[in-house]
Short mmCIF file of C-alpha atoms and ligand atoms in Angstrom, two decimals:
data_model
loop_
_atom_site.label_atom_id
_atom_site.label_comp_id
_atom_site.label_asym_id
_atom_site.label_seq_id
_atom_site.Cartn_x
_atom_site.Cartn_y
_atom_site.Cartn_z
CA MET N 3 -48.04 -39.64 -9.03
CA SER N 4 -48.89 -40.20 -5.36
CA VAL N 5 -50.24 -43.56 -4.23
CA ALA N 6 -53.35 -41.86 -2.79
CA ARG N 7 -54.09 -40.08 -6.09
CA THR N 8 -53.70 -43.29 -8.10
CA ALA N 9 -55.93 -45.22 -5.66
CA LEU N 10 -58.68 -42.58 -5.73
CA LEU N 11 -58.59 -42.42 -9.55
CA LYS N 12 -58.88 -46.23 -9.70
CA ILE N 13 -61.89 -46.05 -7.35
CA SER N 14 -63.45 -43.44 -9.67
CA ASP N 15 -63.46 -46.05 -12.48
CA ASN N 16 -65.03 -48.82 -10.38
CA GLN N 17 -68.37 -49.72 -12.02
CA TRP N 18 -70.10 -50.87 -8.83
CA LEU N 19 -69.14 -47.73 -6.93
CA ARG N 20 -70.07 -45.55 -9.92
CA ALA N 21 -73.57 -47.02 -9.70
CA ASN N 22 -73.89 -47.19 -5.90
CA GLY N 23 -71.40 -44.74 -4.37
CA THR N 24 -73.83 -41.83 -4.35
CA ARG N 25 -76.14 -43.74 -1.99
CA LEU N 26 -73.60 -43.79 0.82
CA PRO N 27 -74.88 -41.15 3.27
CA PHE N 28 -71.46 -40.00 4.50
CA VAL N 29 -70.23 -39.51 0.91
CA ARG N 30 -73.41 -37.53 0.14
CA ARG N 31 -72.72 -35.23 3.10
CA ALA N 32 -69.10 -34.67 2.04
CA VAL N 33 -69.82 -33.90 -1.63
CA SER N 34 -71.85 -30.81 -0.70
CA LYS N 35 -68.50 -28.99 -0.35
CA PHE N 36 -68.11 -29.19 -4.15
CA MET N 37 -71.66 -28.94 -5.47
CA PRO N 38 -74.56 -26.79 -4.31
CA GLY N 39 -77.04 -29.65 -4.89
CA GLU N 40 -78.23 -32.24 -7.38
CA SER N 41 -80.95 -30.18 -9.06
CA TYR N 42 -80.99 -27.60 -11.80
CA ASP N 43 -82.53 -25.12 -9.30
CA ASP N 44 -79.58 -25.61 -6.94
CA MET N 45 -77.19 -24.75 -9.78
CA ILE N 46 -79.18 -21.67 -10.81
CA ALA N 47 -79.36 -20.40 -7.23
CA ALA N 48 -75.58 -20.79 -6.89
CA ALA N 49 -74.92 -19.08 -10.25
CA THR N 50 -77.18 -16.18 -9.27
CA ALA N 51 -75.40 -15.81 -5.93
CA THR N 52 -71.92 -15.82 -7.48
CA ALA N 53 -72.99 -13.32 -10.17
CA ALA N 54 -73.80 -10.90 -7.35
CA THR N 55 -70.13 -11.09 -6.28
CA GLY N 56 -68.81 -10.27 -9.77
CA ILE N 57 -68.08 -13.89 -10.68
CA GLN N 58 -69.91 -15.40 -13.66
CA ALA N 59 -70.63 -19.10 -13.96
CA LEU N 60 -70.38 -22.18 -16.13
CA PHE N 61 -72.53 -25.22 -15.61
CA THR N 62 -72.23 -28.94 -16.14
CA ARG N 63 -74.70 -31.69 -15.45
CA LEU N 64 -72.62 -34.55 -14.15
CA GLY N 65 -72.50 -37.74 -16.17
CA GLU N 66 -70.11 -39.57 -18.46
CA ASN N 67 -69.77 -42.74 -20.56
CA VAL N 68 -73.49 -42.86 -21.33
CA ARG N 69 -74.11 -46.11 -23.24
CA ASP N 70 -77.86 -45.89 -23.74
CA LEU N 71 -79.35 -44.07 -26.73
CA ALA N 72 -82.38 -42.78 -24.86
CA GLU N 73 -80.22 -41.50 -22.01
CA ALA N 74 -77.90 -39.60 -24.37
CA GLU N 75 -80.98 -38.08 -26.00
CA ALA N 76 -82.38 -37.10 -22.59
CA VAL N 77 -79.06 -35.47 -21.61
CA ALA N 78 -79.01 -33.41 -24.80
CA HIS N 79 -82.64 -32.42 -24.28
CA HIS N 80 -81.87 -31.37 -20.70
CA TYR N 81 -78.99 -29.14 -21.83
CA LEU N 82 -81.19 -27.51 -24.49
CA GLU N 83 -83.81 -26.70 -21.87
CA VAL N 84 -81.26 -25.33 -19.43
CA ILE N 85 -79.66 -23.09 -22.08
CA ASP N 86 -83.14 -21.67 -22.81
CA ARG N 87 -83.94 -21.15 -19.12
CA ILE N 88 -80.64 -19.42 -18.44
CA ARG N 89 -81.25 -17.17 -21.43
CA ALA N 90 -84.72 -16.29 -20.06
CA LEU N 91 -83.17 -15.43 -16.68
CA GLY N 92 -80.56 -13.16 -18.32
CA LEU N 93 -77.72 -14.94 -16.49
CA SER N 94 -74.26 -15.34 -17.98
CA CYS N 95 -73.76 -19.07 -17.39
CA GLU N 96 -71.98 -21.12 -20.08
CA PRO N 97 -72.44 -24.86 -20.66
CA SER N 98 -69.46 -27.18 -20.28
CA ILE N 99 -70.15 -30.66 -21.61
CA LYS N 100 -68.57 -34.10 -21.92
CA LEU N 101 -68.88 -35.84 -25.28
CA THR N 102 -69.23 -39.29 -23.66
CA GLN N 103 -72.30 -37.94 -21.88
CA LEU N 104 -73.82 -37.24 -25.30
CA GLY N 105 -73.28 -40.84 -26.42
CA LEU N 106 -69.77 -40.78 -27.92
CA ASP N 107 -69.16 -44.36 -26.71
CA ILE N 108 -72.24 -45.51 -28.67
CA ASN N 109 -71.71 -43.65 -31.92
CA ARG N 110 -69.59 -40.68 -32.89
CA GLU N 111 -72.12 -39.16 -35.30
CA LEU N 112 -74.91 -39.48 -32.77
CA ALA N 113 -72.85 -37.55 -30.22
CA TYR N 114 -71.94 -34.97 -32.86
CA GLY N 115 -75.62 -34.50 -33.73
CA HIS N 116 -76.38 -33.69 -30.08
CA LEU N 117 -73.33 -31.46 -29.82
CA ARG N 118 -74.37 -29.54 -32.92
CA ALA N 119 -77.87 -29.00 -31.52
CA LEU N 120 -76.39 -27.66 -28.26
CA ALA N 121 -73.98 -25.35 -30.10
CA GLY N 122 -76.85 -23.97 -32.19
CA ARG N 123 -78.95 -23.29 -29.10
CA ALA N 124 -76.00 -21.75 -27.25
CA GLN N 125 -75.26 -19.50 -30.22
CA ALA N 126 -78.91 -18.38 -30.34
CA ALA N 127 -78.67 -17.55 -26.63
CA GLY N 128 -75.44 -15.55 -27.20
CA SER N 129 -73.52 -18.08 -25.10
CA TYR N 130 -70.16 -19.73 -25.59
CA LEU N 131 -70.01 -23.55 -25.48
CA TRP N 132 -67.20 -25.42 -23.72
CA ILE N 133 -66.20 -29.01 -24.42
CA ASP N 134 -64.51 -30.90 -21.59
CA MET N 135 -61.53 -33.18 -22.18
CA GLU N 136 -61.82 -36.73 -20.85
CA GLN N 137 -59.28 -39.62 -20.82
CA SER N 138 -56.41 -39.52 -23.34
CA SER N 139 -58.11 -42.11 -25.57
CA TYR N 140 -60.76 -39.46 -26.32
CA VAL N 141 -58.44 -36.58 -27.23
CA ASP N 142 -58.32 -37.18 -31.00
CA VAL N 143 -62.07 -37.56 -31.41
CA THR N 144 -62.80 -34.63 -29.09
CA LEU N 145 -60.52 -32.33 -31.07
CA ASP N 146 -61.84 -33.59 -34.44
CA LEU N 147 -65.45 -32.88 -33.41
CA THR N 148 -64.50 -29.52 -31.90
CA ARG N 149 -62.79 -28.41 -35.14
CA ARG N 150 -65.77 -29.53 -37.19
CA LEU N 151 -68.22 -27.78 -34.88
CA GLN N 152 -66.28 -24.54 -34.83
CA GLN N 153 -66.52 -24.19 -38.62
CA GLU N 154 -70.25 -23.74 -38.15
CA PHE N 155 -70.41 -22.23 -34.64
CA PRO N 156 -67.42 -19.97 -33.87
CA ALA N 157 -68.10 -19.47 -30.14
CA VAL N 158 -66.65 -22.81 -29.08
CA GLY N 159 -63.81 -23.74 -26.76
CA VAL N 160 -62.18 -26.98 -25.68
CA CYS N 161 -60.26 -28.10 -22.63
CA LEU N 162 -56.59 -29.11 -23.05
CA GLN N 163 -54.61 -30.91 -20.33
CA ALA N 164 -51.08 -29.79 -19.42
CA TYR N 165 -50.15 -33.30 -18.21
CA LEU N 166 -50.29 -34.68 -21.77
CA PHE N 167 -47.11 -34.51 -23.86
CA ARG N 168 -49.20 -33.86 -26.99
CA SER N 169 -50.95 -30.76 -25.66
CA ARG N 170 -48.37 -28.27 -26.96
CA GLN N 171 -49.03 -29.33 -30.53
CA ASP N 172 -52.79 -29.53 -29.98
CA LEU N 173 -52.70 -26.05 -28.48
CA GLU N 174 -50.97 -24.60 -31.54
CA ASP N 175 -53.47 -26.21 -33.89
CA VAL N 176 -56.58 -25.31 -31.91
CA THR N 177 -55.64 -21.71 -31.10
CA SER N 178 -54.57 -20.99 -34.70
CA ARG N 179 -58.17 -21.74 -35.71
CA GLY N 180 -59.58 -19.31 -33.15
CA ILE N 181 -60.99 -22.08 -30.97
CA GLY N 182 -60.97 -21.11 -27.28
CA VAL N 183 -58.82 -23.10 -24.88
CA ARG N 184 -59.41 -23.83 -21.22
CA LEU N 185 -56.06 -25.07 -20.00
CA VAL N 186 -56.15 -27.47 -17.03
CA LYS N 187 -53.57 -29.77 -15.45
CA GLY N 188 -55.61 -32.94 -16.13
CA ALA N 189 -57.74 -35.06 -13.82
CA TYR N 190 -57.42 -38.68 -15.01
CA ASN N 191 -55.11 -41.60 -14.38
CA GLU N 192 -52.81 -41.49 -17.43
CA PRO N 193 -49.80 -43.74 -18.19
CA PRO N 194 -46.25 -42.30 -18.35
CA ALA N 195 -46.20 -43.07 -22.09
CA VAL N 196 -48.57 -40.15 -22.70
CA ALA N 197 -48.41 -37.88 -19.65
CA PHE N 198 -45.82 -36.32 -17.33
CA PRO N 199 -45.76 -38.51 -14.20
CA LYS N 200 -44.25 -35.75 -12.01
CA LYS N 201 -46.43 -32.90 -10.74
CA SER N 202 -43.53 -30.42 -11.05
CA ASP N 203 -43.27 -31.23 -14.79
CA VAL N 204 -47.02 -30.77 -15.23
CA ASP N 205 -46.82 -27.39 -13.49
CA ALA N 206 -43.86 -26.30 -15.67
CA ASN N 207 -45.69 -27.37 -18.82
CA TYR N 208 -48.81 -25.53 -17.65
CA LEU N 209 -46.83 -22.32 -17.32
CA ALA N 210 -45.16 -22.75 -20.74
CA LEU N 211 -48.52 -23.48 -22.42
CA SER N 212 -50.17 -20.53 -20.67
CA GLN N 213 -47.53 -18.22 -22.14
CA ALA N 214 -48.16 -19.68 -25.60
CA MET N 215 -51.89 -19.00 -25.16
CA LEU N 216 -51.24 -15.36 -24.31
CA SER N 217 -48.90 -14.80 -27.27
CA ALA N 218 -49.84 -12.72 -30.30
CA GLY N 219 -50.84 -15.57 -32.67
CA PRO N 220 -53.70 -17.12 -30.65
CA ARG N 221 -54.98 -13.69 -29.68
CA ALA N 222 -54.99 -12.49 -33.31
CA ALA N 223 -56.93 -15.66 -34.27
CA GLY N 224 -59.57 -14.81 -31.62
CA SER N 225 -58.88 -17.78 -29.34
CA ARG N 226 -60.30 -17.21 -25.86
CA ALA N 227 -57.58 -17.82 -23.23
CA VAL N 228 -58.91 -19.49 -20.10
CA PHE N 229 -56.85 -20.90 -17.24
CA GLY N 230 -58.75 -23.58 -15.33
CA THR N 231 -56.72 -23.86 -12.17
CA HIS N 232 -56.75 -23.21 -8.42
CA ASP N 233 -52.96 -23.08 -8.25
CA LEU N 234 -52.32 -19.63 -6.81
CA ASP N 235 -48.61 -19.66 -7.68
CA LEU N 236 -49.42 -20.39 -11.32
CA ILE N 237 -52.18 -17.77 -11.33
CA GLY N 238 -49.70 -15.21 -9.97
CA ALA N 239 -47.12 -16.17 -12.62
CA ILE N 240 -49.70 -15.96 -15.44
CA ARG N 241 -50.92 -12.55 -14.29
CA GLY N 242 -47.34 -11.32 -13.97
CA HIS N 243 -46.48 -12.53 -17.47
CA ALA N 244 -49.67 -11.05 -18.94
CA GLN N 245 -48.90 -7.68 -17.36
CA SER N 246 -45.30 -7.78 -18.60
CA ILE N 247 -46.49 -8.15 -22.21
CA GLY N 248 -49.06 -5.38 -21.82
CA LEU N 249 -52.29 -7.42 -21.59
CA LYS N 250 -55.26 -6.12 -19.66
CA PRO N 251 -56.91 -8.41 -17.06
CA ALA N 252 -60.06 -8.63 -19.22
CA GLU N 253 -58.06 -10.25 -22.06
CA TYR N 254 -57.77 -13.65 -20.34
CA GLU N 255 -59.76 -15.54 -17.72
CA PHE N 256 -59.52 -17.82 -14.72
CA HIS N 257 -62.08 -20.58 -14.26
CA MET N 258 -62.30 -22.47 -10.99
CA LEU N 259 -64.55 -25.15 -9.54
CA TYR N 260 -67.39 -24.31 -7.19
CA GLY N 261 -66.29 -24.63 -3.58
CA ILE N 262 -62.52 -24.59 -4.23
CA GLN N 263 -60.33 -21.57 -3.35
CA LYS N 264 -63.43 -19.41 -2.81
CA ALA N 265 -61.51 -16.64 -1.05
CA ALA N 266 -59.06 -16.47 -3.96
CA GLN N 267 -61.93 -16.37 -6.46
CA LEU N 268 -63.39 -13.34 -4.69
CA ARG N 269 -60.03 -11.62 -4.31
CA LEU N 270 -59.21 -12.06 -8.00
CA ALA N 271 -62.62 -10.70 -9.02
CA ARG N 272 -62.16 -7.70 -6.69
CA GLU N 273 -58.78 -7.05 -8.31
CA GLY N 274 -60.45 -6.85 -11.74
CA ALA N 275 -59.56 -10.33 -13.05
CA ALA N 276 -62.13 -12.12 -15.22
CA VAL N 277 -63.25 -15.10 -13.11
CA ARG N 278 -65.85 -17.78 -13.69
CA VAL N 279 -66.83 -20.67 -11.47
CA LEU N 280 -67.91 -24.06 -12.84
CA ILE N 281 -70.99 -25.32 -11.02
CA ALA N 282 -71.72 -29.04 -11.26
CA TYR N 283 -75.06 -30.63 -10.45
CA GLY N 284 -76.92 -33.86 -11.14
CA GLU N 285 -77.20 -37.27 -9.57
CA TYR N 286 -74.32 -39.05 -11.28
CA TRP N 287 -71.48 -37.46 -9.32
CA PHE N 288 -69.44 -40.36 -7.96
CA PRO N 289 -66.52 -40.56 -10.48
CA TRP N 290 -66.36 -36.76 -10.72
CA TYR N 291 -66.24 -36.48 -6.94
CA MET N 292 -63.47 -39.10 -6.67
CA ARG N 293 -61.40 -37.02 -9.10
CA ARG N 294 -61.88 -33.98 -6.82
CA LEU N 295 -60.63 -36.05 -3.86
CA ALA N 296 -57.66 -37.26 -5.92
CA GLU N 297 -56.65 -33.66 -6.61
CA ARG N 298 -56.17 -33.13 -2.92
CA PRO N 299 -56.01 -36.39 -0.97
CA ALA N 300 -56.25 -34.31 2.24
CA ASN N 301 -59.94 -34.00 1.28
CA VAL N 302 -60.34 -37.63 2.26
CA TRP N 303 -60.13 -36.46 5.91
CA PHE N 304 -63.12 -34.27 5.17
CA VAL N 305 -65.04 -37.36 4.00
CA ALA N 306 -63.90 -39.28 7.08
CA LYS N 307 -65.20 -36.48 9.31
CA SER N 308 -68.55 -36.61 7.47
CA LEU N 309 -68.72 -40.33 8.26
CA PHE N 310 -69.09 -39.36 11.91
CA GLY N 311 -71.67 -36.66 11.18
C1 LIG E 10 -63.06 -24.87 -14.67
C2 LIG E 10 -62.36 -26.20 -14.66
C3 LIG E 10 -62.66 -27.13 -15.64
C4 LIG E 10 -61.99 -28.35 -15.67
N1 LIG E 10 -62.23 -29.23 -16.70
C5 LIG E 10 -61.47 -30.34 -16.81
C6 LIG E 10 -61.57 -31.19 -17.96
O1 LIG E 10 -62.36 -30.95 -18.88
N2 LIG E 10 -60.73 -32.26 -18.04
C7 LIG E 10 -59.81 -32.56 -17.04
O2 LIG E 10 -59.06 -33.53 -17.18
N3 LIG E 10 -59.74 -31.79 -15.93
C8 LIG E 10 -60.53 -30.70 -15.79
N4 LIG E 10 -60.41 -29.91 -14.67
C9 LIG E 10 -59.64 -30.41 -13.49
C10 LIG E 10 -58.15 -30.14 -13.61
O3 LIG E 10 -57.57 -30.98 -14.58
C11 LIG E 10 -57.43 -30.37 -12.27
O4 LIG E 10 -57.60 -31.72 -11.90
C12 LIG E 10 -57.92 -29.50 -11.13
O5 LIG E 10 -58.19 -28.20 -11.57
C13 LIG E 10 -56.86 -29.43 -10.01
O6 LIG E 10 -55.67 -28.87 -10.50
P1 LIG E 10 -55.18 -27.38 -10.14
O7 LIG E 10 -54.81 -26.73 -11.42
O8 LIG E 10 -56.19 -26.67 -9.35
O9 LIG E 10 -53.82 -27.58 -9.39
P2 LIG E 10 -53.41 -28.41 -8.09
O10 LIG E 10 -51.93 -28.34 -8.03
O11 LIG E 10 -54.04 -29.77 -8.13
O12 LIG E 10 -54.07 -27.60 -6.93
C14 LIG E 10 -53.60 -26.33 -6.53
C15 LIG E 10 -54.22 -25.99 -5.20
O13 LIG E 10 -55.63 -25.80 -5.38
C16 LIG E 10 -56.35 -26.42 -4.31
N5 LIG E 10 -57.15 -27.53 -4.86
C17 LIG E 10 -57.05 -28.07 -6.08
N6 LIG E 10 -57.96 -29.06 -6.24
C18 LIG E 10 -58.62 -29.14 -5.07
C19 LIG E 10 -59.67 -29.95 -4.59
N7 LIG E 10 -60.23 -30.90 -5.35
N8 LIG E 10 -60.11 -29.75 -3.33
C20 LIG E 10 -59.59 -28.79 -2.54
N9 LIG E 10 -58.57 -27.98 -2.94
C21 LIG E 10 -58.10 -28.15 -4.19
C22 LIG E 10 -55.33 -26.90 -3.31
O14 LIG E 10 -55.09 -25.87 -2.37
C23 LIG E 10 -54.11 -27.13 -4.15
O15 LIG E 10 -52.92 -27.03 -3.43
C24 LIG E 10 -61.06 -28.67 -14.64
C25 LIG E 10 -60.76 -27.73 -13.66
C26 LIG E 10 -61.38 -26.51 -13.66
C27 LIG E 10 -61.03 -25.53 -12.60
#
């Protein structure tokens, strides 16, 4: 892992910066590249605009490691309201949520209660519900709660990270149950005991796991195959493999982050690929934004330029 990536991921965990980083004016200017704004209205406007280009959306209100009962409750309430409003607008815009934002660090059953309420509301709105994957210490509990939830609400998917050694086994288990998978490379600072340290190994594992997702078993079980990546070489390889085994472009999807590889998003959509863009909003964006910088340390130059207006 590069020194810059490790440093940026360490900064993302710094408690003082998590609380105060969003007040730094030059950081606020730079983050606008990755999020349309802090408010719900900003997210809706962006989702409406991308829908007009043939790209549907997902949404997430930024926040993680909520340790206050009332705050976890407020987050859940916010998501319920947004699901209802999106339904009223007739937009296809799926929620993507972090369990630690629903109070997982306080109490597992409390977080599950909120999750269950969101899944029920999403199901009523005809929407899928996505569960993000956080640090490796949360993988077991995230998968346990996802499996439990899916027994009651089938339209549920979870993120798996190609940098983790365990993901191949998790993928087999989750897809055999018909749970959807959004495969990503992984955004956190993980030790070599649990994750591939070399990017080339992560990329190779991503490709191998993507082929497993497109194989007959997961598809027969009804698992939705989603590739959350901006890596155009991988996307090309996945499309090539899918075509070689006779899959149609509508049988798998690419999800990307708002503001990243926009030209490629549009090109893929024009070519008939199923593309969604994840739109983040909210005030608590500092750790999330540091992870975006860590993915491409060259972005730090963009922040530096913003420092000078
Ligand atoms: C829809 C979606 C949901 C995600 N959910 C999770 C999650 O729940 N848990 C988790 O751990 N991770 C999540 N991630 C993040 C993911 O793990 C990676 O950190 C991120 O996608 C970057 O990896 P990449 O596959 O794009 O490949 P990379 O090899 O990192 O990037 C490929 C190319 O894409 C471009 N690019 C990538 N990132 C950036 C950036 N930040 N700024 C500018 N250009 C960039 C660059 O041109 C780069 O060369 C999610 C990603 C997406 C797209």
